[in-house]
XYZ file of N, CA, C and O in Angstrom:
476
model
N -23.121 67.231 -114.274
C -23.860 67.022 -114.828
C -23.771 65.673 -114.630
O -24.870 65.292 -114.829
N -22.342 65.460 -114.940
C -22.227 63.884 -114.799
C -22.906 62.966 -113.493
O -22.842 61.927 -113.291
N -22.372 63.711 -112.061
C -22.529 63.698 -111.009
C -23.701 62.648 -110.742
O -24.300 61.276 -110.267
N -24.667 63.979 -111.017
C -25.943 63.208 -111.395
C -26.663 61.814 -111.282
O -27.188 61.241 -111.384
N -26.463 61.614 -112.607
C -26.855 60.498 -113.879
C -26.385 59.465 -113.212
O -26.753 58.471 -112.959
N -24.864 59.353 -112.712
C -24.090 58.556 -111.856
C -25.043 57.746 -110.614
O -25.186 56.849 -110.500
N -24.785 59.134 -110.308
C -25.974 58.718 -108.536
C -27.600 57.971 -109.128
O -27.448 56.698 -108.220
N -27.919 58.286 -110.701
C -29.060 57.555 -110.452
C -28.980 56.166 -111.223
O -29.970 55.353 -111.065
N -27.565 55.526 -111.828
C -28.000 54.132 -112.295
C -26.984 53.450 -110.939
O -27.969 52.300 -111.443
N -26.957 54.094 -109.676
C -26.809 52.766 -108.772
C -28.141 51.645 -108.766
O -27.702 51.479 -108.446
N -29.472 52.830 -107.795
C -29.773 52.276 -107.909
C -30.434 51.302 -108.715
O -31.382 50.463 -108.022
N -30.586 51.399 -109.695
C -30.646 50.641 -111.189
C -29.982 49.452 -110.964
O -30.945 48.825 -111.229
N -28.882 49.641 -110.911
C -28.122 48.107 -110.529
C -28.646 47.678 -109.684
O -28.659 46.403 -109.643
N -28.571 48.324 -109.058
C -29.344 47.785 -106.955
C -30.587 46.661 -107.178
O -30.418 45.578 -107.165
N -31.440 47.266 -108.115
C -32.580 46.777 -108.564
C -32.160 45.667 -109.428
O -33.012 44.548 -108.801
N -32.077 46.037 -110.316
C -31.828 44.469 -111.121
C -30.989 44.122 -110.797
O -31.186 42.254 -110.831
N -29.781 44.292 -109.699
C -29.031 42.504 -109.150
C -30.151 42.377 -108.462
O -30.512 40.491 -107.970
N -30.518 43.130 -107.776
C -31.556 42.220 -106.223
C -32.386 41.142 -107.149
O -32.851 39.863 -106.584
N -33.463 42.224 -108.070
C -34.425 40.624 -109.370
C -33.441 39.931 -109.610
O -34.262 38.904 -110.273
N -32.977 39.824 -110.357
C -31.809 38.553 -110.857
C -31.751 37.645 -110.405
O -32.003 36.489 -109.842
N -30.920 38.253 -108.741
C -30.730 37.116 -108.052
C -31.858 36.427 -107.349
O -32.027 35.608 -106.541
N -32.656 37.439 -107.251
C -34.877 36.553 -106.811
C -35.117 36.060 -107.322
O -35.709 34.618 -106.728
N -35.427 35.978 -108.668
C -35.359 34.572 -110.044
C -34.246 33.815 -109.942
O -34.539 32.758 -109.997
N -32.995 34.030 -109.682
C -31.995 33.165 -109.980
C -32.087 31.599 -108.550
O -32.156 30.259 -108.593
N -32.597 32.494 -106.994
C -32.681 31.681 -106.891
C -34.104 30.741 -105.755
O -34.081 29.821 -105.924
N -35.364 31.316 -106.845
C -36.424 30.978 -106.524
C -36.440 29.532 -107.719
O -37.259 28.572 -107.076
N -35.883 29.794 -108.688
C -35.707 28.746 -109.600
C -34.778 27.740 -109.353
O -35.182 26.205 -109.009
N -33.789 27.835 -108.502
C -32.877 27.075 -108.140
C -33.261 26.337 -107.101
O -33.745 24.933 -106.729
N -35.122 27.071 -106.359
C -34.515 26.033 -104.818
C -35.929 25.451 -105.163
O -36.739 24.048 -104.144
N -36.746 26.171 -106.484
C -37.975 25.472 -106.574
C -38.284 24.049 -107.428
O -38.726 23.139 -107.997
N -36.485 23.682 -108.338
C -36.340 23.049 -108.960
C -36.359 21.516 -107.453
O -35.950 21.539 -107.198
N -36.930 20.119 -108.622
C -36.844 18.726 -107.979
C -35.513 18.343 -107.654
O -34.645 18.085 -108.507
N -35.439 17.688 -106.378
C -34.680 17.208 -105.979
C -34.355 15.811 -105.611
O -35.632 15.149 -105.276
N -33.437 14.225 -106.745
C -33.962 12.896 -106.376
C -33.091 13.102 -105.280
O -31.429 13.410 -104.560
N -34.296 11.873 -104.472
C -33.096 10.609 -103.496
C -32.140 10.100 -103.784
O -32.825 9.347 -104.243
N -30.446 10.287 -103.364
C -29.555 9.577 -103.978
C -29.772 8.485 -103.461
O -29.623 6.867 -103.706
N -29.508 8.563 -101.633
C -29.935 7.459 -101.143
C -30.981 7.018 -100.027
O -31.527 7.961 -99.855
N -31.660 5.816 -100.138
C -32.297 5.949 -99.303
C -32.766 4.788 -98.003
O -31.715 4.044 -97.905
N -32.858 5.068 -97.319
C -33.171 4.694 -96.059
C -33.929 2.686 -95.818
O -34.581 2.324 -96.724
N -32.919 2.835 -95.334
C -32.883 0.810 -95.224
C -33.145 -0.019 -94.039
O -32.469 0.306 -93.020
N -35.060 -0.009 -93.986
C -34.852 -0.352 -93.185
C -34.495 -2.332 -91.794
O -34.677 -1.624 -90.750
N -34.794 -2.585 -93.008
C -34.701 -4.407 -92.699
C -33.110 -4.781 -92.003
O -32.827 -5.785 -92.421
N -32.709 -3.677 -92.611
C -30.703 -4.179 -92.856
C -30.192 -3.829 -91.117
O -30.589 -2.899 -90.126
N -29.176 -5.257 -90.964
C -29.103 -5.161 -89.345
C -27.718 -3.906 -89.427
O -26.740 -4.340 -90.210
N -27.511 -3.972 -88.477
C -26.615 -3.190 -88.318
C -24.370 -4.167 -87.805
O -24.829 -4.768 -86.750
N -23.600 -3.898 -88.206
C -22.539 -4.595 -87.860
C -21.094 -3.928 -87.672
O -21.285 -3.179 -88.255
N -21.098 -4.083 -86.293
C -20.427 -3.094 -85.517
C -18.902 -4.904 -85.800
O -19.190 -5.785 -84.912
N -18.193 -3.447 -85.470
C -16.132 -4.437 -85.451
C -15.980 -4.628 -84.089
O -15.557 -2.542 -84.656
N -15.272 -4.789 -83.161
C -14.760 -4.254 -81.781
C -13.653 -5.235 -81.973
O -13.151 -6.261 -81.799
N -12.659 -4.725 -81.177
C -11.838 -5.393 -80.952
C -11.583 -5.466 -80.074
O -11.239 -5.305 -78.638
N -12.243 -7.032 -79.053
C -11.458 -7.004 -77.469
C -10.979 -8.359 -76.807
O -11.204 -8.977 -78.358
N -10.463 -8.378 -76.106
C -10.139 -9.825 -75.858
C -10.803 -10.428 -75.319
O -11.740 -9.563 -74.056
N -11.623 -11.942 -75.527
C -12.125 -12.347 -74.700
C -11.718 -13.376 -73.589
O -11.005 -13.955 -74.003
N -12.614 -13.372 -72.700
C -11.760 -14.044 -71.599
C -12.760 -15.475 -71.104
O -12.238 -16.072 -70.603
N -14.474 -15.098 -71.251
C -14.932 -17.019 -71.570
C -16.275 -16.308 -72.020
O -17.070 -15.555 -72.128
N -16.586 -17.631 -71.951
C -17.593 -17.901 -73.298
C -19.203 -18.737 -72.096
O -18.493 -20.070 -72.066
N -19.481 -17.779 -71.795
C -20.383 -19.047 -71.153
C -22.341 -18.968 -71.878
O -22.773 -18.272 -72.153
N -22.468 -21.013 -71.707
C -22.727 -21.206 -73.278
C -24.288 -22.248 -71.419
O -23.432 -22.986 -70.829
N -25.582 -21.082 -72.146
C -26.549 -22.428 -71.022
C -27.109 -22.735 -72.087
O -28.114 -22.176 -72.561
N -27.086 -23.733 -72.170
C -27.894 -24.806 -72.753
C -29.233 -25.713 -71.849
O -29.552 -25.923 -71.199
N -30.766 -24.906 -72.759
C -31.955 -25.639 -72.020
C -33.159 -26.468 -72.901
O -33.226 -25.813 -74.553
N -32.879 -27.803 -73.189
C -32.846 -28.453 -73.620
C -34.496 -28.644 -73.306
O -34.751 -29.328 -75.312
N -35.034 -28.327 -73.410
C -36.823 -28.077 -72.692
C -37.577 -27.272 -74.037
O -37.521 -27.341 -74.501
N -36.567 -25.927 -73.596
C -37.302 -25.197 -74.548
C -35.945 -24.814 -76.482
O -36.609 -24.545 -76.645
N -35.350 -25.098 -76.165
C -34.631 -25.778 -77.572
C -34.007 -24.292 -77.258
O -34.080 -24.273 -78.880
N -33.020 -23.983 -77.111
C -32.205 -22.858 -77.654
C -31.549 -22.717 -76.592
O -31.155 -23.282 -75.380
N -30.013 -21.681 -76.944
C -28.551 -22.114 -75.866
C -28.438 -20.189 -75.867
O -28.766 -19.509 -76.557
N -28.253 -20.431 -74.480
C -28.052 -18.268 -74.910
C -26.635 -18.206 -74.081
O -26.081 -19.036 -73.466
N -26.120 -17.701 -74.654
C -24.053 -17.549 -74.179
C -24.244 -15.604 -74.253
O -24.747 -14.440 -74.323
N -23.658 -16.105 -72.664
C -22.487 -14.592 -72.234
C -20.635 -14.527 -72.931
O -20.763 -15.765 -72.007
N -20.547 -13.722 -72.976
C -19.534 -13.599 -73.231
C -18.563 -13.059 -73.120
O -19.303 -11.256 -73.081
N -17.761 -13.117 -71.523
C -17.408 -11.656 -70.788
C -16.271 -11.580 -72.027
O -15.418 -11.951 -71.845
N -15.152 -10.313 -71.721
C -14.369 -9.713 -72.621
C -13.955 -8.259 -71.586
O -14.033 -7.332 -70.802
N -12.916 -7.805 -71.765
C -11.923 -7.266 -71.402
C -12.325 -5.715 -71.518
O -11.434 -4.688 -71.233
N -12.692 -4.562 -72.562
C -13.442 -3.799 -73.048
C -14.004 -2.754 -71.612
O -14.906 -4.077 -71.402
N -13.846 -2.369 -70.994
C -14.444 -1.545 -69.826
C -15.572 -0.454 -70.477
O -16.359 -0.612 -69.376
N -16.252 -0.435 -71.897
C -17.363 0.017 -72.355
C -18.069 -0.689 -72.116
O -18.961 -0.568 -71.869
N -17.850 -1.818 -72.856
C -18.303 -2.940 -73.148
C -18.367 -3.935 -73.057
O -17.422 -5.049 -73.113
N -18.889 -4.024 -71.137
C -18.066 -5.728 -69.963
C -18.593 -7.156 -71.206
O -17.975 -8.183 -70.633
N -19.808 -7.613 -71.495
C -20.012 -8.499 -71.971
C -21.115 -8.498 -72.978
O -22.030 -8.382 -73.557
N -21.584 -9.725 -73.830
C -21.954 -9.828 -75.462
C -23.002 -11.015 -74.280
O -22.651 -11.840 -74.651
N -23.776 -11.040 -75.014
C -25.033 -12.033 -74.831
C -25.722 -11.758 -76.136
O -26.598 -11.320 -76.685
N -25.649 -13.529 -76.550
C -27.184 -13.197 -77.593
C -27.784 -15.288 -77.068
O -27.763 -15.859 -76.309
N -28.689 -15.597 -78.187
C -29.313 -15.946 -78.015
C -29.874 -17.233 -79.535
O -29.737 -16.849 -80.088
N -28.769 -19.137 -79.756
C -29.067 -19.495 -80.896
C -30.004 -20.930 -80.680
O -29.993 -21.157 -79.171
N -31.087 -20.548 -81.618
C -31.761 -22.067 -81.215
C -31.519 -23.506 -81.823
O -31.838 -23.925 -82.433
N -30.029 -23.350 -80.675
C -29.764 -24.760 -80.800
C -29.354 -25.851 -80.019
O -29.532 -24.845 -78.728
N -28.872 -26.800 -79.481
C -28.922 -27.625 -78.269
C -27.965 -28.001 -78.565
O -27.146 -28.546 -77.203
N -26.765 -28.338 -78.989
C -25.542 -29.943 -79.777
C -24.347 -28.862 -79.550
O -24.578 -27.846 -80.182
N -23.634 -29.626 -78.627
C -22.310 -28.359 -78.522
C -21.503 -28.108 -79.912
O -21.205 -26.895 -79.967
N -21.704 -28.895 -80.901
C -20.888 -28.702 -81.737
C -21.502 -27.244 -82.881
O -21.201 -26.769 -83.247
N -23.134 -27.757 -82.249
C -24.110 -26.229 -83.201
C -23.905 -25.129 -83.234
O -23.381 -24.025 -82.840
N -23.591 -25.451 -80.821
C -23.310 -23.677 -80.612
C -22.397 -23.405 -80.478
O -22.017 -22.110 -80.704
N -21.562 -24.272 -80.644
C -19.764 -23.757 -81.380
C -19.578 -23.408 -82.473
O -19.319 -22.662 -82.232
N -20.053 -23.923 -83.551
C -19.772 -23.225 -85.024
C -21.060 -21.676 -84.814
O -20.166 -20.636 -85.525
N -22.452 -21.522 -84.062
C -22.579 -20.029 -83.595
C -21.977 -19.324 -83.143
O -21.802 -18.134 -83.963
N -21.412 -20.050 -82.168
C -20.312 -18.655 -81.330
C -19.523 -18.432 -82.245
O -19.375 -17.077 -82.328
N -18.718 -19.172 -82.721
C -17.314 -19.322 -83.979
C -18.191 -18.204 -85.231
O -17.523 -17.433 -85.342
N -19.057 -18.476 -85.872
C -19.693 -17.850 -86.485
C -19.057 -15.987 -86.172
O -19.740 -14.756 -86.512
N -20.396 -15.873 -85.170
C -21.577 -14.326 -84.415
C -19.237 -14.163 -84.158
O -19.378 -12.395 -84.939
N -18.166 -14.389 -83.316
C -18.025 -13.773 -83.009
C -16.783 -13.333 -83.598
O -15.215 -13.213 -83.270
N -16.879 -13.972 -84.664
C -15.361 -14.830 -85.456
C -14.410 -14.937 -85.229
O -13.171 -14.751 -85.784
N -14.083 -16.306 -84.460
C -13.010 -16.903 -83.729
C -13.025 -18.363 -85.033
O -14.532 -18.739 -84.979
N -12.300 -18.774 -84.938
C -12.320 -20.750 -84.654
C -12.693 -21.177 -83.946
O -13.054 -20.988 -83.161
N -13.400 -22.639 -84.576
C -14.276 -23.478 -83.424
C -13.001 -24.241 -82.521
O -13.408 -24.338 -81.145
N -12.053 -24.093 -82.612
C -10.141 -24.576 -81.423
C -10.473 -23.601 -80.593
O -9.924 -23.421 -79.369
N -10.598 -21.912 -81.482
C -10.812 -20.260 -79.963
C -11.550 -20.699 -78.928
O -11.762 -20.687 -78.071
N -12.751 -20.905 -79.440
C -14.386 -20.853 -79.189
C -13.987 -22.210 -77.642
O -14.220 -22.137 -77.122
N -13.972 -23.398 -78.160
C -13.458 -24.222 -77.398
C -12.716 -24.432 -75.775
O -12.682 -24.840 -75.062
N -10.842 -24.178 -76.274
C -11.017 -22.819 -75.257
C -11.234 -23.176 -74.403
O -11.315 -22.422 -73.098
N -12.040 -21.445 -74.831
C -13.016 -20.389 -73.683
C -14.601 -20.479 -73.076
O -14.493 -20.332 -72.765
N -15.139 -21.959 -74.316
C -16.983 -21.510 -73.754
C -17.032 -22.871 -72.685
O -15.593 -23.166 -71.839
N -17.763 -22.183 -71.553
C -18.383 -23.258 -70.265
C -19.128 -23.422 -70.327
O -20.156 -22.654 -70.887
N -19.913 -25.007 -70.225
C -21.392 -24.973 -71.133
C -22.482 -25.707 -69.381
O -21.858 -25.095 -68.243
N -23.743 -25.017 -69.557
C -24.235 -25.731 -68.116
C -25.294 -26.433 -68.855
O -26.051 -25.795 -69.867
N -25.833 -26.756 -68.702
C -26.941 -27.694 -69.826
C -28.497 -28.662 -68.461
O -27.662 -29.120 -66.810
N -29.172 -27.340 -69.129
C -30.820 -27.601 -68.341
C -31.425 -28.653 -68.358
O -32.044 -28.430 -70.498
N -32.089 -29.503 -67.946
C -33.003 -30.639 -68.443
C -33.772 -30.007 -68.288
O -34.638 -31.780 -67.735
N -34.745 -29.074 -66.748
C -35.909 -29.180 -66.567
C -37.086 -29.806 -67.490
O -38.041 -29.308 -68.287
């Protein structure tokens, strides 16, 4: 007679466990969660690449008041970079290129080739 009572306890234990886990998961899933990190849409992405720069071509357009700079490098994936700066003086262009590429002004002067448009 002890054996049938043991079989009756197993379904009751199963139902109790099922109900308890249902209540626990419902409480956990319905709990509000705060957002730790927020999306910053106005942040600029900064990428650091190790490349060897071959030549820098700067085309100064005095009439429009900006300089277009094309940087050729040895990276097979990214063969060239292009920038546009709102300056037309040589020293300002060299300074802008230096800041953008993280090079010294002396290194920029060795690599840069200018073309001036006076249209």
